PDB file of C-alpha atoms in Angstrom:
ATOM      1  CA  MET W   1      70.411  69.437  72.239  1.00 44.00           C
ATOM      2  CA  LYS W   2      67.982  71.613  74.203  1.00 42.00           C
ATOM      3  CA  ARG W   3      68.236  69.282  77.190  1.00 47.00           C
ATOM      4  CA  ARG W   4      72.044  69.421  77.086  1.00 45.00           C
ATOM      5  CA  ALA W   5      71.963  73.229  76.899  1.00 43.00           C
ATOM      6  CA  MET W   6      69.626  73.380  79.888  1.00 42.00           C
ATOM      7  CA  ILE W   7      71.914  71.099  81.916  1.00 38.00           C
ATOM      8  CA  THR W   8      74.946  73.236  81.015  1.00 40.00           C
ATOM      9  CA  ALA W   9      73.134  76.419  82.031  1.00 40.00           C
ATOM     10  CA  LEU W  10      71.990  74.839  85.298  1.00 38.00           C
ATOM     11  CA  LEU W  11      75.520  73.722  86.139  1.00 37.00           C
ATOM     12  CA  ALA W  12      76.783  77.246  85.472  1.00 39.00           C
ATOM     13  CA  ILE W  13      74.212  78.654  87.889  1.00 35.00           C
ATOM     14  CA  ILE W  14      75.084  76.083  90.541  1.00 35.00           C
ATOM     15  CA  THR W  15      78.868  76.496  90.295  1.00 36.00           C
ATOM     16  CA  PHE W  16      79.037  80.271  89.807  1.00 40.00           C
ATOM     17  CA  PRO W  17      78.584  81.193  93.514  1.00 42.00           C
ATOM     18  CA  ALA W  18      81.545  78.965  94.408  1.00 44.00           C
ATOM     19  CA  CYS W  19      83.817  81.129  92.258  1.00 59.00           C
ATOM     20  CA  ALA W  20      82.188  84.539  92.607  1.00 82.00           C
ATOM     21  CA  ALA W  21      81.895  86.488  95.837  1.00 91.00           C
ATOM     22  CA  LYS W  22      81.767  89.998  97.233  1.00 95.00           C
ATOM     23  CA  LEU W  23      84.056  91.029 100.068  1.00 97.00           C
ATOM     24  CA  SER W  24      84.079  94.366 101.852  1.00 98.00           C
ATOM     25  CA  GLY W  25      86.313  95.950 104.458  1.00 98.00           C
ATOM     26  CA  PRO W  26      89.588  97.806 104.983  1.00 98.00           C
ATOM     27  CA  PRO W  27      92.281  95.632 103.338  1.00 98.00           C
ATOM     28  CA  ARG W  28      95.753  94.646 104.407  1.00 97.00           C
ATOM     29  CA  ILE W  29      97.872  95.546 101.395  1.00 97.00           C
ATOM     30  CA  VAL W  30     100.538  92.929 100.686  1.00 96.00           C
ATOM     31  CA  ASP W  31     102.028  94.400  97.504  1.00 97.00           C
ATOM     32  CA  GLY W  32     100.993  96.507  94.517  1.00 97.00           C
ATOM     33  CA  ASN W  33      98.477  93.959  93.266  1.00 97.00           C
ATOM     34  CA  THR W  34      97.692  91.736  96.255  1.00 97.00           C
ATOM     35  CA  ILE W  35      95.503  92.537  99.254  1.00 98.00           C
ATOM     36  CA  GLU W  36      93.796  90.607 102.030  1.00 97.00           C
ATOM     37  CA  ILE W  37      90.260  91.124 103.343  1.00 97.00           C
ATOM     38  CA  GLU W  38      88.838  88.891 106.077  1.00 92.00           C
ATOM     39  CA  GLN W  39      91.738  86.428 105.634  1.00 92.00           C
ATOM     40  CA  THR W  40      90.989  86.104 101.914  1.00 96.00           C
ATOM     41  CA  LYS W  41      93.918  86.960  99.637  1.00 96.00           C
ATOM     42  CA  ILE W  42      92.788  88.879  96.563  1.00 97.00           C
ATOM     43  CA  ARG W  43      94.858  89.388  93.420  1.00 97.00           C
ATOM     44  CA  LEU W  44      93.727  92.551  91.604  1.00 98.00           C
ATOM     45  CA  SER W  45      92.767  91.222  88.183  1.00 97.00           C
ATOM     46  CA  GLY W  46      93.889  92.772  84.915  1.00 97.00           C
ATOM     47  CA  ILE W  47      96.921  94.548  86.386  1.00 98.00           C
ATOM     48  CA  GLU W  48     100.614  93.814  87.019  1.00 98.00           C
ATOM     49  CA  ALA W  49     102.432  95.940  89.596  1.00 98.00           C
ATOM     50  CA  PRO W  50     106.230  95.727  89.945  1.00 97.00           C
ATOM     51  CA  GLU W  51     107.595  93.151  92.376  1.00 94.00           C
ATOM     52  CA  THR W  52     108.555  94.600  95.762  1.00 93.00           C
ATOM     53  CA  ASP W  53     112.214  93.795  95.098  1.00 90.00           C
ATOM     54  CA  GLN W  54     112.100  95.393  91.645  1.00 91.00           C
ATOM     55  CA  ILE W  55     114.365  98.313  90.773  1.00 91.00           C
ATOM     56  CA  CYS W  56     113.567 100.989  88.155  1.00 94.00           C
ATOM     57  CA  LEU W  57     115.278 104.145  86.895  1.00 93.00           C
ATOM     58  CA  ASN W  58     113.882 107.605  87.589  1.00 92.00           C
ATOM     59  CA  ALA W  59     113.829 110.558  85.178  1.00 89.00           C
ATOM     60  CA  ARG W  60     117.498 111.258  85.989  1.00 89.00           C
ATOM     61  CA  GLY W  61     118.560 107.675  85.317  1.00 89.00           C
ATOM     62  CA  ARG W  62     119.024 106.821  88.992  1.00 90.00           C
ATOM     63  CA  LYS W  63     117.876 103.552  90.539  1.00 91.00           C
ATOM     64  CA  TRP W  64     114.895 103.513  92.882  1.00 92.00           C
ATOM     65  CA  ALA W  65     112.790 100.830  94.584  1.00 94.00           C
ATOM     66  CA  CYS W  66     109.738 101.143  92.347  1.00 96.00           C
ATOM     67  CA  GLY W  67     108.074  97.947  93.601  1.00 95.00           C
ATOM     68  CA  ILE W  68     107.979  99.212  97.171  1.00 96.00           C
ATOM     69  CA  ALA W  69     106.859 102.628  95.918  1.00 97.00           C
ATOM     70  CA  ALA W  70     103.917 101.052  94.047  1.00 98.00           C
ATOM     71  CA  ARG W  71     102.829  99.195  97.182  1.00 97.00           C
ATOM     72  CA  ASP W  72     103.179 102.314  99.342  1.00 97.00           C
ATOM     73  CA  GLU W  73     101.208 104.449  96.882  1.00 98.00           C
ATOM     74  CA  LEU W  74      98.369 101.923  97.051  1.00 98.00           C
ATOM     75  CA  ILE W  75      98.498 102.043 100.861  1.00 98.00           C
ATOM     76  CA  ARG W  76      98.348 105.845 100.791  1.00 98.00           C
ATOM     77  CA  HIS W  77      95.483 105.871  98.318  1.00 98.00           C
ATOM     78  CA  SER W  78      93.564 103.330 100.390  1.00 98.00           C
ATOM     79  CA  ASN W  79      94.096 105.395 103.555  1.00 97.00           C
ATOM     80  CA  GLY W  80      92.263 102.895 105.758  1.00 97.00           C
ATOM     81  CA  ARG W  81      89.043 103.162 103.751  1.00 98.00           C
ATOM     82  CA  THR W  82      86.631 100.315 103.055  1.00 98.00           C
ATOM     83  CA  TRP W  83      87.068  98.401  99.809  1.00 98.00           C
ATOM     84  CA  ASP W  84      84.353  96.511  97.929  1.00 98.00           C
ATOM     85  CA  CYS W  85      85.827  93.625  95.951  1.00 98.00           C
ATOM     86  CA  HIS W  86      84.061  91.377  93.457  1.00 97.00           C
ATOM     87  CA  THR W  87      85.940  88.117  92.901  1.00 96.00           C
ATOM     88  CA  THR W  88      85.572  85.652  90.030  1.00 93.00           C
ATOM     89  CA  GLY W  89      87.828  82.610  90.263  1.00 93.00           C
ATOM     90  CA  VAL W  90      91.328  82.033  91.613  1.00 95.00           C
ATOM     91  CA  ASP W  91      94.869  82.221  90.251  1.00 95.00           C
ATOM     92  CA  GLU W  92      97.560  79.525  90.258  1.00 93.00           C
ATOM     93  CA  TYR W  93      98.550  80.422  93.832  1.00 93.00           C
ATOM     94  CA  GLY W  94      95.026  80.171  95.219  1.00 94.00           C
ATOM     95  CA  ARG W  95      94.402  83.912  95.437  1.00 96.00           C
ATOM     96  CA  SER W  96      90.931  85.138  94.534  1.00 97.00           C
ATOM     97  CA  LEU W  97      90.918  87.238  91.365  1.00 97.00           C
ATOM     98  CA  GLY W  98      88.964  90.426  91.801  1.00 97.00           C
ATOM     99  CA  SER W  99      88.038  93.951  90.844  1.00 98.00           C
ATOM    100  CA  CYS W 100      88.010  96.308  93.816  1.00 98.00           C
ATOM    101  CA  PHE W 101      86.420  99.679  94.456  1.00 98.00           C
ATOM    102  CA  ILE W 102      86.746 102.489  97.004  1.00 98.00           C
ATOM    103  CA  ALA W 103      83.580 104.593  97.182  1.00 97.00           C
ATOM    104  CA  GLY W 104      82.801 103.543  93.607  1.00 97.00           C
ATOM    105  CA  GLU W 105      86.297 104.219  92.242  1.00 98.00           C
ATOM    106  CA  ASP W 106      87.898 101.292  90.391  1.00 98.00           C
ATOM    107  CA  VAL W 107      91.159 100.650  92.284  1.00 98.00           C
ATOM    108  CA  ASN W 108      92.545  98.375  89.554  1.00 98.00           C
ATOM    109  CA  ALA W 109      92.091 101.175  87.007  1.00 98.00           C
ATOM    110  CA  TRP W 110      93.562 103.755  89.410  1.00 98.00           C
ATOM    111  CA  MET W 111      96.773 101.755  89.837  1.00 98.00           C
ATOM    112  CA  ILE W 112      97.317 101.708  86.076  1.00 98.00           C
ATOM    113  CA  SER W 113      96.230 105.267  85.255  1.00 98.00           C
ATOM    114  CA  SER W 114      98.497 106.525  88.076  1.00 98.00           C
ATOM    115  CA  GLY W 115     101.417 104.666  86.510  1.00 98.00           C
ATOM    116  CA  TRP W 116     101.972 102.162  89.334  1.00 98.00           C
ATOM    117  CA  ALA W 117     100.939  99.053  87.391  1.00 98.00           C
ATOM    118  CA  LEU W 118     100.610  97.789  83.821  1.00 98.00           C
ATOM    119  CA  SER W 119      97.607  96.334  82.055  1.00 97.00           C
ATOM    120  CA  SER W 120      97.541  92.534  81.814  1.00 96.00           C
ATOM    121  CA  TYR W 121      95.091  89.834  80.738  1.00 93.00           C
ATOM    122  CA  PRO W 122      92.237  90.324  79.938  1.00 90.00           C
ATOM    123  CA  HIS W 123      93.557  93.846  79.144  1.00 94.00           C
ATOM    124  CA  THR W 124      90.481  95.662  80.405  1.00 94.00           C
ATOM    125  CA  TYR W 125      92.603  98.662  81.370  1.00 97.00           C
ATOM    126  CA  THR W 126      94.714  99.205  78.238  1.00 97.00           C
ATOM    127  CA  ILE W 127      93.447 102.771  77.751  1.00 97.00           C
ATOM    128  CA  HIS W 128      94.429 103.619  81.343  1.00 98.00           C
ATOM    129  CA  GLU W 129      97.984 102.484  80.601  1.00 97.00           C
ATOM    130  CA  VAL W 130      98.103 104.740  77.532  1.00 96.00           C
ATOM    131  CA  ILE W 131      96.963 107.679  79.682  1.00 96.00           C
ATOM    132  CA  ALA W 132      99.662 106.962  82.289  1.00 97.00           C
ATOM    133  CA  GLY W 133     102.370 106.652  79.643  1.00 95.00           C
ATOM    134  CA  ASN W 134     101.399 109.916  77.959  1.00 95.00           C
ATOM    135  CA  ALA W 135     101.471 111.669  81.339  1.00 95.00           C
ATOM    136  CA  TYR W 136     104.843 110.100  82.331  1.00 95.00           C
ATOM    137  CA  ALA W 137     103.122 109.044  85.557  1.00 96.00           C
ATOM    138  CA  GLY W 138     104.641 106.736  88.160  1.00 97.00           C
ATOM    139  CA  LEU W 139     106.867 104.115  86.534  1.00 97.00           C
ATOM    140  CA  TRP W 140     106.564 105.908  83.189  1.00 96.00           C
ATOM    141  CA  SER W 141     108.534 108.899  84.504  1.00 94.00           C
ATOM    142  CA  GLY W 142     111.716 106.904  83.945  1.00 94.00           C
ATOM    143  CA  ALA W 143     112.719 103.464  82.647  1.00 94.00           C
ATOM    144  CA  PHE W 144     111.632 100.048  83.869  1.00 95.00           C
ATOM    145  CA  ILE W 145     111.227  96.389  82.989  1.00 93.00           C
ATOM    146  CA  ALA W 146     107.685  95.022  82.817  1.00 95.00           C
ATOM    147  CA  PRO W 147     106.988  92.880  85.919  1.00 94.00           C
ATOM    148  CA  TRP W 148     106.477  89.689  83.872  1.00 93.00           C
ATOM    149  CA  ASP W 149     109.850  90.266  82.172  1.00 91.00           C
ATOM    150  CA  TRP W 150     111.538  91.104  85.489  1.00 89.00           C
ATOM    151  CA  ARG W 151     110.640  87.629  86.744  1.00 83.00           C
ATOM    152  CA  ARG W 152     112.192  86.016  83.625  1.00 81.00           C
ATOM    153  CA  ARG W 153     114.920  88.543  82.949  1.00 78.00           C
ATOM    154  CA  ASN W 154     117.705  87.835  80.464  1.00 78.00           C
ATOM    155  CA  LYS W 155     119.852  89.692  77.943  1.00 77.00           C
ATOM    156  CA  GLY W 156     116.891  89.990  75.585  1.00 82.00           C
ATOM    157  CA  THR W 157     114.715  91.751  78.166  1.00 88.00           C
ATOM    158  CA  ILE W 158     113.167  94.978  76.862  1.00 90.00           C
ATOM    159  CA  VAL W 159     113.285  98.226  78.850  1.00 92.00           C
ATOM    160  CA  VAL W 160     110.284 100.559  78.521  1.00 93.00           C
ATOM    161  CA  GLY W 161     109.266 103.889  79.997  1.00 89.00           C
ATOM    162  CA  ALA W 162     109.824 107.559  79.272  1.00 76.00           C
ATOM    163  CA  SER W 163     110.483 108.889  75.778  1.00 72.00           C
ATOM    164  CA  SER W 164     114.222 109.155  76.484  1.00 77.00           C
ATOM    165  CA  ILE W 165     115.566 105.906  77.959  1.00 83.00           C
ATOM    166  CA  PRO W 166     119.251 105.927  79.011  1.00 83.00           C
ATOM    167  CA  ILE W 167     121.412 103.936  76.607  1.00 83.00           C
ATOM    168  CA  ASP W 168     122.735 101.805  79.474  1.00 86.00           C
ATOM    169  CA  ALA W 169     119.309 101.252  81.088  1.00 88.00           C
ATOM    170  CA  GLN W 170     119.209  97.545  80.279  1.00 85.00           C
ATOM    171  CA  GLU W 171     122.690  96.964  81.694  1.00 84.00           C
ATOM    172  CA  ILE W 172     121.843  98.857  84.886  1.00 83.00           C
ATOM    173  CA  LEU W 173     118.469  97.199  85.455  1.00 86.00           C
ATOM    174  CA  LEU W 174     119.617  93.677  84.652  1.00 80.00           C
ATOM    175  CA  GLY W 175     122.550  94.210  86.982  1.00 75.00           C
ATOM    176  CA  SER W 176     120.100  95.349  89.650  1.00 66.00           C
ATOM    177  CA  ALA W 177     118.139  92.132  89.205  1.00 58.00           C
ATOM    178  CA  LEU W 178     120.793  90.293  91.220  1.00 59.00           C
ATOM    179  CA  LEU W 179     120.714  92.228  94.469  1.00 66.00           C
ATOM    180  CA  SER W 180     123.289  91.390  97.112  1.00 77.00           C
ATOM    181  CA  ASP W 181     121.488  93.803  99.439  1.00 82.00           C
ATOM    182  CA  PRO W 182     117.710  94.153  99.883  1.00 87.00           C
ATOM    183  CA  PRO W 183     115.998  97.017  98.014  1.00 83.00           C
ATOM    184  CA  SER W 184     114.804  98.380 101.366  1.00 86.00           C
ATOM    185  CA  PRO W 185     115.758  97.756 105.020  1.00 89.00           C
ATOM    186  CA  GLU W 186     112.261  96.346 105.573  1.00 89.00           C
ATOM    187  CA  CYS W 187     112.724  93.616 102.942  1.00 92.00           C
ATOM    188  CA  GLN W 188     115.073  91.146 104.640  1.00 94.00           C
ATOM    189  CA  ILE W 189     113.477  87.824 103.643  1.00 96.00           C
ATOM    190  CA  LYS W 190     115.501  85.789 101.128  1.00 95.00           C
ATOM    191  CA  GLY W 191     113.677  83.749  98.500  1.00 94.00           C
ATOM    192  CA  THR W 192     115.647  81.029  96.699  1.00 92.00           C
ATOM    193  CA  LEU W 193     114.761  78.447  94.085  1.00 88.00           C
ATOM    194  CA  GLY W 194     115.482  74.932  95.280  1.00 81.00           C
ATOM    195  CA  GLY W 195     115.780  71.684  93.359  1.00 78.00           C
ATOM    196  CA  GLY W 196     113.070  71.297  90.745  1.00 82.00           C
ATOM    197  CA  GLY W 197     112.192  74.983  90.996  1.00 84.00           C
ATOM    198  CA  GLU W 198     110.757  74.723  94.519  1.00 92.00           C
ATOM    199  CA  ARG W 199     110.239  78.185  96.008  1.00 93.00           C
ATOM    200  CA  ILE W 200     111.663  78.522  99.525  1.00 94.00           C
ATOM    201  CA  TYR W 201     112.020  81.653 101.653  1.00 96.00           C
ATOM    202  CA  HIS W 202     114.441  82.121 104.542  1.00 96.00           C
ATOM    203  CA  MET W 203     113.882  84.393 107.538  1.00 96.00           C
ATOM    204  CA  PRO W 204     116.636  86.342 109.325  1.00 96.00           C
ATOM    205  CA  GLY W 205     117.841  84.193 112.209  1.00 94.00           C
ATOM    206  CA  GLN W 206     117.254  80.871 110.477  1.00 94.00           C
ATOM    207  CA  LEU W 207     120.288  78.591 110.238  1.00 90.00           C
ATOM    208  CA  SER W 208     120.441  78.730 106.425  1.00 88.00           C
ATOM    209  CA  TYR W 209     119.945  82.500 106.117  1.00 94.00           C
ATOM    210  CA  GLY W 210     123.560  83.653 106.321  1.00 92.00           C
ATOM    211  CA  GLN W 211     124.749  81.000 103.875  1.00 90.00           C
ATOM    212  CA  ILE W 212     122.620  82.263 100.983  1.00 90.00           C
ATOM    213  CA  ASP W 213     124.336  84.420  98.350  1.00 89.00           C
ATOM    214  CA  MET W 214     121.661  86.529  96.649  1.00 85.00           C
ATOM    215  CA  THR W 215     123.853  87.259  93.605  1.00 79.00           C
ATOM    216  CA  LYS W 216     123.983  83.674  92.343  1.00 65.00           C
ATOM    217  CA  LYS W 217     120.670  82.914  90.599  1.00 73.00           C
ATOM    218  CA  PRO W 218     118.281  85.256  88.719  1.00 69.00           C
ATOM    219  CA  GLY W 219     115.278  83.444  90.220  1.00 79.00           C
ATOM    220  CA  ASP W 220     116.257  84.411  93.765  1.00 87.00           C
ATOM    221  CA  ARG W 221     114.521  87.460  95.225  1.00 89.00           C
ATOM    222  CA  TRP W 222     113.884  89.523  98.350  1.00 93.00           C
ATOM    223  CA  PHE W 223     110.538  89.745 100.165  1.00 94.00           C
ATOM    224  CA  CYS W 224     109.223  92.334 102.587  1.00 94.00           C
ATOM    225  CA  SER W 225     106.878  89.993 104.477  1.00 94.00           C
ATOM    226  CA  GLU W 226     106.005  86.328 104.839  1.00 95.00           C
ATOM    227  CA  ALA W 227     102.505  87.111 103.560  1.00 93.00           C
ATOM    228  CA  GLU W 228     103.979  88.483 100.343  1.00 94.00           C
ATOM    229  CA  ALA W 229     106.127  85.380  99.820  1.00 94.00           C
ATOM    230  CA  GLU W 230     103.334  82.918 100.566  1.00 95.00           C
ATOM    231  CA  ALA W 231     100.883  84.790  98.327  1.00 92.00           C
ATOM    232  CA  THR W 232     102.917  83.706  95.300  1.00 90.00           C
ATOM    233  CA  GLY W 233     103.617  80.114  96.272  1.00 92.00           C
ATOM    234  CA  TRP W 234     106.802  80.319  98.368  1.00 95.00           C
ATOM    235  CA  ARG W 235     107.134  78.215 101.524  1.00 95.00           C
ATOM    236  CA  LYS W 236     109.211  78.828 104.634  1.00 96.00           C
ATOM    237  CA  ALA W 237     112.490  76.936 105.003  1.00 94.00           C
ATOM    238  CA  ALA W 238     112.502  74.229 107.659  1.00 89.00           C
ATOM    239  CA  GLN W 239     115.547  75.742 109.386  1.00 81.00           C
TER     240      GLN W 239
END
């Protein structure tokens, strides 16, 4: 038993460096929870920011592009500064999972406490989400659908947010989930689910682009950049 335990411990020591790493530098911010440093894509662990094509409701019940806002707030907060990221493993799309810091400040925690992301597994930042909700910060100032529910939206999808959620919030937000027009002029890339659930994105100017109706399938979505699409497993259409 002791020998087996020693072998297990030795294997852990040998394999740990392959999964864990430290990266530093000014990042390229892809979306509210994905960055790139030195050509390494990093998924901020323990948080879920809204998708860039996601729509929320503000305090007055009006629609706004909250996914783009979350990304832009992270860009503003970063302000070209150096990040220090500690990665431990990869996600299903091959992105490194990491906790990142700016001058000692936990960026993952900042995104949640500022209301621009929600806490997710392993729920390290649950208290930060409570703080954001109590302060009606960011997304919590109005009504929204949790990012994981936005991706699988249906009539049973729950709307969360401020203490007073409009009675028609679900109808408005689920209707916004099928967007005939992009949420922002900068987000012109069309993502469609092909046969067998294959994820394919189409660039303006490609032969197939004009033929795609973005109001047909809930799984279809808009992207703001090729990097954003490829970070979550989408591939470019052949033509």
